[in-house]
Short mmCIF file of C-alpha atoms in Angstrom, two decimals:
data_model
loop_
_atom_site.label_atom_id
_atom_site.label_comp_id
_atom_site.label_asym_id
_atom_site.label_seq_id
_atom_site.Cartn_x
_atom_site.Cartn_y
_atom_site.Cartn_z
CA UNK A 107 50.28 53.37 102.37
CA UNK A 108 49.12 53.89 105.82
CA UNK A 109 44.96 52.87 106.92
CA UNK A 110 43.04 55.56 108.03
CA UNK A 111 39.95 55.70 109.77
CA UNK A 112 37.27 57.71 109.46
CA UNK A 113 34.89 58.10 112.71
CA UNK A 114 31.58 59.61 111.72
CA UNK A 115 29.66 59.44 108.45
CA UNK A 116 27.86 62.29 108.28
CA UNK A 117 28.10 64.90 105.02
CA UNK A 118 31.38 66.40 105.98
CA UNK A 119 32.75 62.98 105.90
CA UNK A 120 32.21 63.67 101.72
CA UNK A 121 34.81 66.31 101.85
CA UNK A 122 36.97 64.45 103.81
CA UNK A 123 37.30 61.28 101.90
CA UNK A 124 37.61 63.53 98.28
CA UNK A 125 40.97 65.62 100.16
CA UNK A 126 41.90 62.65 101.15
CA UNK A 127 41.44 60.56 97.96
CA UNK A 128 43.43 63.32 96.24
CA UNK A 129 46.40 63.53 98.85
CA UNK A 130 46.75 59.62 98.02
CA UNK A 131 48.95 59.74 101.41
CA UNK A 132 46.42 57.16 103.77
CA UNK A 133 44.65 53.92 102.58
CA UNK A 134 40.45 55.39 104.14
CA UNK A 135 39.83 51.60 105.45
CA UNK A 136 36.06 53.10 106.14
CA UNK A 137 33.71 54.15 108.76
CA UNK A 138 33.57 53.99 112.82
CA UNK A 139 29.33 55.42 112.84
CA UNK A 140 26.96 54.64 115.59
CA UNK A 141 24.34 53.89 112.64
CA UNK A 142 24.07 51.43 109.57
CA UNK A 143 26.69 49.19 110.39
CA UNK A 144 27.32 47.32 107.48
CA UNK A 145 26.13 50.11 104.41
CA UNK A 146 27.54 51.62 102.39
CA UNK A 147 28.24 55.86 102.80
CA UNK A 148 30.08 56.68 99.91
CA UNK A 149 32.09 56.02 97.12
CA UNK A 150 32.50 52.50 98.24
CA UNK A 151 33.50 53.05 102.13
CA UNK A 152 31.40 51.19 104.38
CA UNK A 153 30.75 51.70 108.04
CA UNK A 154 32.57 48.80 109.32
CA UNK A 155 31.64 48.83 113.03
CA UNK A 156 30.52 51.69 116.25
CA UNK A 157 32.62 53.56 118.41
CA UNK A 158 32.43 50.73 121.09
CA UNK A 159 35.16 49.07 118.28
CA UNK A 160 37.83 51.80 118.70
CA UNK A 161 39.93 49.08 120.40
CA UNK A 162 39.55 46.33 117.84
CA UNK A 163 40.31 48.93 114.89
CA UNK A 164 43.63 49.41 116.11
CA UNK A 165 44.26 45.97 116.82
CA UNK A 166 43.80 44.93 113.29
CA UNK A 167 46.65 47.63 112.30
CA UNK A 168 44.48 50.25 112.19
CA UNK A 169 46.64 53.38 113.63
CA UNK A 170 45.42 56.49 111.97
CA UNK A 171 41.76 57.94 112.35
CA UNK A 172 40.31 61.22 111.72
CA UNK A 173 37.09 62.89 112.52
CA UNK A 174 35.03 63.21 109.51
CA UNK A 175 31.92 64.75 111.47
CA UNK A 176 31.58 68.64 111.62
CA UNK A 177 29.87 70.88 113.92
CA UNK A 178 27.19 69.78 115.46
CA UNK A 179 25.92 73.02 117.46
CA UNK A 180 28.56 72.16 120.02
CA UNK A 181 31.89 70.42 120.00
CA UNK A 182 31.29 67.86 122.81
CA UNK A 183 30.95 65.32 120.50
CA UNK A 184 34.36 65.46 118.52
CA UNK A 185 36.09 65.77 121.83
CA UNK A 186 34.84 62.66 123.37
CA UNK A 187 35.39 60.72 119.91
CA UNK A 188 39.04 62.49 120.00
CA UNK A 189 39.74 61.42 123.57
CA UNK A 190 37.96 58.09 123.30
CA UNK A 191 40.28 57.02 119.94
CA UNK A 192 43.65 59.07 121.09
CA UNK A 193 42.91 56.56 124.27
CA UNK A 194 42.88 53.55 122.44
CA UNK A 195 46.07 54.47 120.40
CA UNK A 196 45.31 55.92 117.02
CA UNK A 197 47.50 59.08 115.62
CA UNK A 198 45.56 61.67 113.80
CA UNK A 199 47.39 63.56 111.32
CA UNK A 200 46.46 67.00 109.73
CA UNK A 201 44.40 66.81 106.43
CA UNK A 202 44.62 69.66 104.08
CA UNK A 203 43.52 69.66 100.80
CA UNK A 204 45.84 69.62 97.86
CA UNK A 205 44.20 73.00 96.65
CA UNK A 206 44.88 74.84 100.33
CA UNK A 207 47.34 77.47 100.81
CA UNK A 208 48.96 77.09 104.19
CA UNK A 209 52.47 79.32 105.06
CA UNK A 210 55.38 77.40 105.77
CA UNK A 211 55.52 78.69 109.03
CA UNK A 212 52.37 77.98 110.07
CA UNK A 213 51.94 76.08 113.01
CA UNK A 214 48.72 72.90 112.47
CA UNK A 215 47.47 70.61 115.24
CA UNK A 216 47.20 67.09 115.04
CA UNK A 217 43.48 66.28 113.65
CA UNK A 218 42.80 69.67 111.80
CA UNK A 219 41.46 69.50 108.51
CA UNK A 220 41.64 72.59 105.98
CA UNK A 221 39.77 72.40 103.35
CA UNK A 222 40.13 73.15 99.29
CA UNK A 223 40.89 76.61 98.69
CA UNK A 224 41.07 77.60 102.30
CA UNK A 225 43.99 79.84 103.24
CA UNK A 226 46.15 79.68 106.77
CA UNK A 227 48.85 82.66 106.38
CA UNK A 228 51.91 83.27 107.54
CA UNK A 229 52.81 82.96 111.48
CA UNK A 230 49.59 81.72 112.19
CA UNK A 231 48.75 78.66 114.36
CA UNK A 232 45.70 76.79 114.50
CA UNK A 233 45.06 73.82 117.00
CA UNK A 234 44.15 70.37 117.11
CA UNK A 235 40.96 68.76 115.50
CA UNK A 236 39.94 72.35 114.13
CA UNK A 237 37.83 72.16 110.79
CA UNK A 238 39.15 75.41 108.05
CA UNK A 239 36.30 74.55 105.65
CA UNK A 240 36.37 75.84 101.96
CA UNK A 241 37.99 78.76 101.25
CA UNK A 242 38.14 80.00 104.52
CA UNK A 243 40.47 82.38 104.93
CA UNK A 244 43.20 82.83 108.46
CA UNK A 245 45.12 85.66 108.29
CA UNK A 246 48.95 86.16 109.22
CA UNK A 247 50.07 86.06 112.90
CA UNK A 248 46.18 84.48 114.19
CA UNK A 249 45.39 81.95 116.89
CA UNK A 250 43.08 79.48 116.36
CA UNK A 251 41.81 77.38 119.78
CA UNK A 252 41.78 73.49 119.55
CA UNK A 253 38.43 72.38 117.93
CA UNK A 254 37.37 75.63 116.74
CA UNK A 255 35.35 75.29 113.13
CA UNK A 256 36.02 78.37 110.56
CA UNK A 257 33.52 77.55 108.38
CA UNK A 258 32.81 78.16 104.03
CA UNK A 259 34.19 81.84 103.34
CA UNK A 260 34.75 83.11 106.55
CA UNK A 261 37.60 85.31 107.09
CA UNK A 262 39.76 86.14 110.28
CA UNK A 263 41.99 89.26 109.48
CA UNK A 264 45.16 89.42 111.16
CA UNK A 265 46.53 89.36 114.48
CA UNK A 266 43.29 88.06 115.61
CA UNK A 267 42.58 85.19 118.69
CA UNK A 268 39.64 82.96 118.79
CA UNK A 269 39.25 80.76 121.34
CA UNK A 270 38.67 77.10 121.77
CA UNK A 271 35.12 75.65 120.97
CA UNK A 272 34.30 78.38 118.29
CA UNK A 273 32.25 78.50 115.23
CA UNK A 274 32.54 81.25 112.81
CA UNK A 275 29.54 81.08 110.42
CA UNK A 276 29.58 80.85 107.11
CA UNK A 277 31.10 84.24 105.23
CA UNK A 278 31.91 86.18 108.61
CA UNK A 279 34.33 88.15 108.72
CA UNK A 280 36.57 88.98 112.42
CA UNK A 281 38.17 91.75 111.98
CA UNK A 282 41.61 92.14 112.82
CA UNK A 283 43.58 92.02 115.98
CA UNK A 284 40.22 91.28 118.09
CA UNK A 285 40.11 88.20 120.64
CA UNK A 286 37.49 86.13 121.31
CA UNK A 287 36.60 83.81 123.92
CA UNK A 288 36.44 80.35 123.66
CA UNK A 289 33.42 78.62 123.13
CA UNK A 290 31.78 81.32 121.36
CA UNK A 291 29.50 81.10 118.17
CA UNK A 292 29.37 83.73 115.25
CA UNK A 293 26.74 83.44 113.22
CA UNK A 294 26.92 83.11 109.30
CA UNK A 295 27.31 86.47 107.42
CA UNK A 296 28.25 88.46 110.70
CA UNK A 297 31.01 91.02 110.75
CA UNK A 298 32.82 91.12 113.85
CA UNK A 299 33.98 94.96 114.85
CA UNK A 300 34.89 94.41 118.72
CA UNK A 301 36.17 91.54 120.96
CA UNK A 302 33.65 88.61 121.98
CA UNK A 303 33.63 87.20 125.38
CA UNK A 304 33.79 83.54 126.30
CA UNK A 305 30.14 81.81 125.50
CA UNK A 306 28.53 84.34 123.62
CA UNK A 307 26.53 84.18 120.23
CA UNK A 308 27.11 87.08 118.18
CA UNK A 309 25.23 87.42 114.83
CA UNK A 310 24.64 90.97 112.71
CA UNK A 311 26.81 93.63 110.91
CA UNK A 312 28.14 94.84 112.72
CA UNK A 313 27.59 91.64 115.42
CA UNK A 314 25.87 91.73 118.54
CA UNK A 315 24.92 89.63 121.38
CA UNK A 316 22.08 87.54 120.45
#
């Protein structure tokens, strides 16, 4: 069984490590965290060293990681940690939980986690390092940009784009064939009637700039 890595050991690293766990597909060898070197996080897995040790990791045979932080009001963050451990060498697969339903011919990038009960549907494509938390729903023939979070019970209908950088909130709903920009946030609850241009924060139902 292949060691993976887990860099960042926040509360979505939880979810992460129980899909995981379940999958029984990677060996979690524990924790790359800036903080509490040495403790224990959970369910045994210790943070065994900082970011600064990307290098080291994957000289002790370390060659898969993952990013087990979510979203953090932006998504600088989880790109630098992608680009700093894609850098040094590591392969990060896709994640998705045992209970996920995800079309045959959809298309997942490398890093992407989707989460238990979550849905990706058919001719859809969703990039890398994007986080489909529980029972979020994408719906046939979407686009969803590279380190984009669709977060607990949102839904994008069909034929819909959203860009790079994005949050959808919690239980929004996009309604279908709509694009929107990259970069954009939706708050939780929102319902999404019209197309959203790069760097805006929409909230409301219907949604409106904020």
């Amino acid at each position: 069984m292949e060691k993976i890595l887990l860099v960042g050991a926040g509360g979505h690293a939880k979810t992460i490590i129980d899909t995981i766990e379940r999958l029984g597909t990677y060996e979690i060898v524990g924790f790359a965290d800036e903080n509490n070197i040495g403790s224990e996080v959970y369910r045994g897995y210790k943070v065994l060293g900082s970011d600064r040790d990307c290098d080291d990791f994957f000289s002790r045979g370390i060659k898969y990681a993952f990013l087990s932080i979510g979203y953090m009001g932006k998504t600088d963050i989880r790109r630098r940690l992608y680009e700093k451990y894609h850098e040094a060498g590591f392969v990060f697969p896709v994640i998705a939980d045992p209970e996920a339903v995800v079309a045959a011919d959809a298309r997942i990038g490398e890093g992407t986690y989707i989460g238990r009960n979550a849905v990706v549907n058919a001719d859809s494509t969703v990039g890398m390092n994007c986080i489909i938390n529980t029972s979020a729903v994408v719906e046939h023939e979407c686009s969803i940009g590279d380190f984009s979070h669709i977060a607990v019970a949102a839904v994008v209908c069909g034929g819909t784009y959203i860009g790079c950088d994005c949050m959808v909130g919690a239980n929004a709903t996009v309604i279908q064939g709509l694009e929107i920009g990259d970069d954009v946030v939706v708050g939780a609850g929102s319902l999404v009637l019209k197309n959203v241009e790069s760097g805006s924060v929409v909230v409301g139902n219907p949604a409106i700039l904020k």
